[in-house]
PDB file of C-alpha atoms in Angstrom:
ATOM      1  CA  UNK S   1     172.702 134.446 177.970  1.00  0.00           C
ATOM      2  CA  UNK S   2     169.880 136.898 178.403  1.00  0.00           C
ATOM      3  CA  UNK S   3     167.610 136.448 181.735  1.00  0.00           C
ATOM      4  CA  UNK S   4     164.120 137.891 180.576  1.00  0.00           C
ATOM      5  CA  UNK S   5     163.221 141.005 182.435  1.00  0.00           C
ATOM      6  CA  UNK S   6     160.216 139.355 184.525  1.00  0.00           C
ATOM      7  CA  UNK S   7     162.620 137.014 185.928  1.00  0.00           C
ATOM      8  CA  UNK S   8     165.760 139.443 186.120  1.00  0.00           C
ATOM      9  CA  UNK S   9     164.111 141.729 188.744  1.00  0.00           C
ATOM     10  CA  UNK S  10     162.998 138.802 191.181  1.00  0.00           C
ATOM     11  CA  UNK S  11     166.692 137.266 190.762  1.00  0.00           C
ATOM     12  CA  UNK S  12     168.614 140.204 191.345  1.00  0.00           C
ATOM     13  CA  UNK S  13     166.347 140.757 194.440  1.00  0.00           C
ATOM     14  CA  UNK S  14     166.128 137.033 195.768  1.00  0.00           C
ATOM     15  CA  UNK S  15     170.092 136.407 195.258  1.00  0.00           C
ATOM     16  CA  UNK S  16     171.651 139.251 194.080  1.00  0.00           C
ATOM     17  CA  UNK S  17     172.068 137.737 190.581  1.00  0.00           C
ATOM     18  CA  UNK S  18     174.318 134.805 191.966  1.00  0.00           C
ATOM     19  CA  UNK S  19     173.421 131.552 190.332  1.00  0.00           C
ATOM     20  CA  UNK S  20     174.398 128.066 189.703  1.00  0.00           C
ATOM     21  CA  UNK S  21     174.321 126.438 186.598  1.00  0.00           C
ATOM     22  CA  UNK S  22     174.206 122.222 186.529  1.00  0.00           C
ATOM     23  CA  UNK S  23     173.487 119.627 184.079  1.00  0.00           C
ATOM     24  CA  UNK S  24     169.961 117.890 183.937  1.00  0.00           C
ATOM     25  CA  UNK S  25     169.623 114.111 183.411  1.00  0.00           C
ATOM     26  CA  UNK S  26     166.536 114.994 180.978  1.00  0.00           C
ATOM     27  CA  UNK S  27     168.990 116.970 178.675  1.00  0.00           C
ATOM     28  CA  UNK S  28     168.799 120.588 179.883  1.00  0.00           C
ATOM     29  CA  UNK S  29     170.547 122.807 182.293  1.00  0.00           C
ATOM     30  CA  UNK S  30     169.072 123.760 185.795  1.00  0.00           C
ATOM     31  CA  UNK S  31     169.558 127.363 187.234  1.00  0.00           C
ATOM     32  CA  UNK S  32     169.380 127.840 190.741  1.00  0.00           C
ATOM     33  CA  UNK S  33     169.358 130.736 192.814  1.00  0.00           C
ATOM     34  CA  UNK S  34     172.755 130.181 194.670  1.00  0.00           C
ATOM     35  CA  UNK S  35     171.076 129.977 198.126  1.00  0.00           C
ATOM     36  CA  UNK S  36     168.622 127.302 197.167  1.00  0.00           C
ATOM     37  CA  UNK S  37     171.476 125.358 195.077  1.00  0.00           C
ATOM     38  CA  UNK S  38     173.709 125.408 198.070  1.00  0.00           C
ATOM     39  CA  UNK S  39     170.668 123.557 200.102  1.00  0.00           C
ATOM     40  CA  UNK S  40     170.315 121.035 197.280  1.00  0.00           C
ATOM     41  CA  UNK S  41     174.105 120.536 196.821  1.00  0.00           C
ATOM     42  CA  UNK S  42     174.209 119.731 200.170  1.00  0.00           C
ATOM     43  CA  UNK S  43     171.161 117.146 199.976  1.00  0.00           C
ATOM     44  CA  UNK S  44     173.099 115.532 196.802  1.00  0.00           C
ATOM     45  CA  UNK S  45     176.193 115.045 198.677  1.00  0.00           C
ATOM     46  CA  UNK S  46     174.697 113.494 201.421  1.00  0.00           C
ATOM     47  CA  UNK S  47     173.357 110.446 198.912  1.00  0.00           C
ATOM     48  CA  UNK S  48     174.471 107.118 199.304  1.00  0.00           C
ATOM     49  CA  UNK S  49     177.513 105.772 197.322  1.00  0.00           C
ATOM     50  CA  UNK S  50     175.247 103.737 195.126  1.00  0.00           C
ATOM     51  CA  UNK S  51     174.407 107.566 193.466  1.00  0.00           C
ATOM     52  CA  UNK S  52     177.798 108.655 193.091  1.00  0.00           C
ATOM     53  CA  UNK S  53     177.506 108.780 189.528  1.00  0.00           C
ATOM     54  CA  UNK S  54     174.693 111.222 189.627  1.00  0.00           C
ATOM     55  CA  UNK S  55     176.797 112.950 192.242  1.00  0.00           C
ATOM     56  CA  UNK S  56     179.130 113.424 189.603  1.00  0.00           C
ATOM     57  CA  UNK S  57     176.762 114.598 187.019  1.00  0.00           C
ATOM     58  CA  UNK S  58     175.088 117.232 189.173  1.00  0.00           C
ATOM     59  CA  UNK S  59     177.853 118.113 191.508  1.00  0.00           C
ATOM     60  CA  UNK S  60     180.640 117.873 188.983  1.00  0.00           C
ATOM     61  CA  UNK S  61     179.084 120.117 186.330  1.00  0.00           C
ATOM     62  CA  UNK S  62     177.975 122.857 188.871  1.00  0.00           C
ATOM     63  CA  UNK S  63     179.280 126.090 187.747  1.00  0.00           C
ATOM     64  CA  UNK S  64     178.578 129.442 189.581  1.00  0.00           C
ATOM     65  CA  UNK S  65     177.558 132.666 187.676  1.00  0.00           C
ATOM     66  CA  UNK S  66     176.452 135.924 188.155  1.00  0.00           C
ATOM     67  CA  UNK S  67     174.150 138.165 186.515  1.00  0.00           C
ATOM     68  CA  UNK S  68     175.718 141.435 184.953  1.00  0.00           C
ATOM     69  CA  UNK S  69     174.282 144.902 184.882  1.00  0.00           C
ATOM     70  CA  UNK S  70     172.368 144.050 181.567  1.00  0.00           C
ATOM     71  CA  UNK S  71     170.558 140.626 183.098  1.00  0.00           C
ATOM     72  CA  UNK S  72     172.970 138.251 181.256  1.00  0.00           C
ATOM     73  CA  UNK S  73     174.974 135.333 182.426  1.00  0.00           C
ATOM     74  CA  UNK S  74     177.948 133.237 180.817  1.00  0.00           C
ATOM     75  CA  UNK S  75     177.109 129.752 180.105  1.00  0.00           C
ATOM     76  CA  UNK S  76     180.199 127.549 180.176  1.00  0.00           C
ATOM     77  CA  UNK S  77     181.090 125.678 176.701  1.00  0.00           C
ATOM     78  CA  UNK S  78     181.252 122.767 178.377  1.00  0.00           C
ATOM     79  CA  UNK S  79     177.503 122.977 179.542  1.00  0.00           C
ATOM     80  CA  UNK S  80     176.386 124.744 176.306  1.00  0.00           C
ATOM     81  CA  UNK S  81     178.052 121.794 174.557  1.00  0.00           C
ATOM     82  CA  UNK S  82     176.702 119.092 176.760  1.00  0.00           C
ATOM     83  CA  UNK S  83     172.856 119.868 176.348  1.00  0.00           C
ATOM     84  CA  UNK S  84     173.084 121.265 172.854  1.00  0.00           C
ATOM     85  CA  UNK S  85     172.310 124.787 173.403  1.00  0.00           C
ATOM     86  CA  UNK S  86     172.430 127.155 170.397  1.00  0.00           C
ATOM     87  CA  UNK S  87     171.524 131.040 169.951  1.00  0.00           C
ATOM     88  CA  UNK S  88     167.954 130.395 171.148  1.00  0.00           C
ATOM     89  CA  UNK S  89     167.025 128.936 174.407  1.00  0.00           C
ATOM     90  CA  UNK S  90     163.978 128.036 176.630  1.00  0.00           C
ATOM     91  CA  UNK S  91     163.829 128.973 179.996  1.00  0.00           C
ATOM     92  CA  UNK S  92     161.213 127.350 181.958  1.00  0.00           C
ATOM     93  CA  UNK S  93     160.480 128.272 185.735  1.00  0.00           C
ATOM     94  CA  UNK S  94     160.044 125.307 187.850  1.00  0.00           C
ATOM     95  CA  UNK S  95     159.162 126.629 191.243  1.00  0.00           C
ATOM     96  CA  UNK S  96     162.475 126.986 193.159  1.00  0.00           C
ATOM     97  CA  UNK S  97     164.804 127.028 189.652  1.00  0.00           C
ATOM     98  CA  UNK S  98     164.748 127.200 186.076  1.00  0.00           C
ATOM     99  CA  UNK S  99     165.453 124.649 183.280  1.00  0.00           C
ATOM    100  CA  UNK S 100     167.236 126.070 180.395  1.00  0.00           C
ATOM    101  CA  UNK S 101     166.506 124.064 177.017  1.00  0.00           C
ATOM    102  CA  UNK S 102     167.170 123.987 173.473  1.00  0.00           C
ATOM    103  CA  UNK S 103     163.771 124.469 171.857  1.00  0.00           C
ATOM    104  CA  UNK S 104     163.777 121.117 170.118  1.00  0.00           C
ATOM    105  CA  UNK S 105     165.073 119.397 172.641  1.00  0.00           C
ATOM    106  CA  UNK S 106     162.380 121.025 174.711  1.00  0.00           C
ATOM    107  CA  UNK S 107     159.675 120.143 172.220  1.00  0.00           C
ATOM    108  CA  UNK S 108     160.854 116.383 171.993  1.00  0.00           C
ATOM    109  CA  UNK S 109     161.145 115.944 175.854  1.00  0.00           C
ATOM    110  CA  UNK S 110     157.120 117.073 176.005  1.00  0.00           C
ATOM    111  CA  UNK S 111     156.246 114.727 173.047  1.00  0.00           C
ATOM    112  CA  UNK S 112     157.572 112.249 175.006  1.00  0.00           C
ATOM    113  CA  UNK S 113     155.906 112.834 178.386  1.00  0.00           C
ATOM    114  CA  UNK S 114     152.552 113.417 176.721  1.00  0.00           C
ATOM    115  CA  UNK S 115     152.980 109.860 174.685  1.00  0.00           C
ATOM    116  CA  UNK S 116     154.128 108.205 178.014  1.00  0.00           C
ATOM    117  CA  UNK S 117     150.525 108.951 179.513  1.00  0.00           C
ATOM    118  CA  UNK S 118     149.931 110.747 182.887  1.00  0.00           C
ATOM    119  CA  UNK S 119     151.572 108.597 185.621  1.00  0.00           C
ATOM    120  CA  UNK S 120     149.665 107.056 188.648  1.00  0.00           C
ATOM    121  CA  UNK S 121     150.960 109.230 190.938  1.00  0.00           C
ATOM    122  CA  UNK S 122     148.407 111.980 189.570  1.00  0.00           C
ATOM    123  CA  UNK S 123     145.402 109.784 189.417  1.00  0.00           C
ATOM    124  CA  UNK S 124     143.891 111.879 191.726  1.00  0.00           C
ATOM    125  CA  UNK S 125     145.027 115.162 190.333  1.00  0.00           C
ATOM    126  CA  UNK S 126     142.243 117.395 188.573  1.00  0.00           C
ATOM    127  CA  UNK S 127     142.763 120.260 186.323  1.00  0.00           C
TER     128      UNK S 127
END
């Protein structure tokens, strides 16, 4: 997968192109700069036994990757298959990390989110 130029330079500087990918329960992949993932990994590892299944999903599927000189990363076939990624993907910036989506799944997820309405936690938020 080719990282868009606008993110490639920042990732090269911020984490020397060292990234970690893992599965997200919503059906996408998460892509973290390695140092951000390491902090997140420690938080996940500290979860109670009742969350062991989620630890397996997030930690057990984590894959360290590095951008090559052309700004590309190799997404393991197991991760691609797990979330249904094809040749086209959407890379969504999420402040501390990215989500990698199949375009159709992303559109479906967005429609489901809109159909569910605004959560109560956003009652005081104004656009």
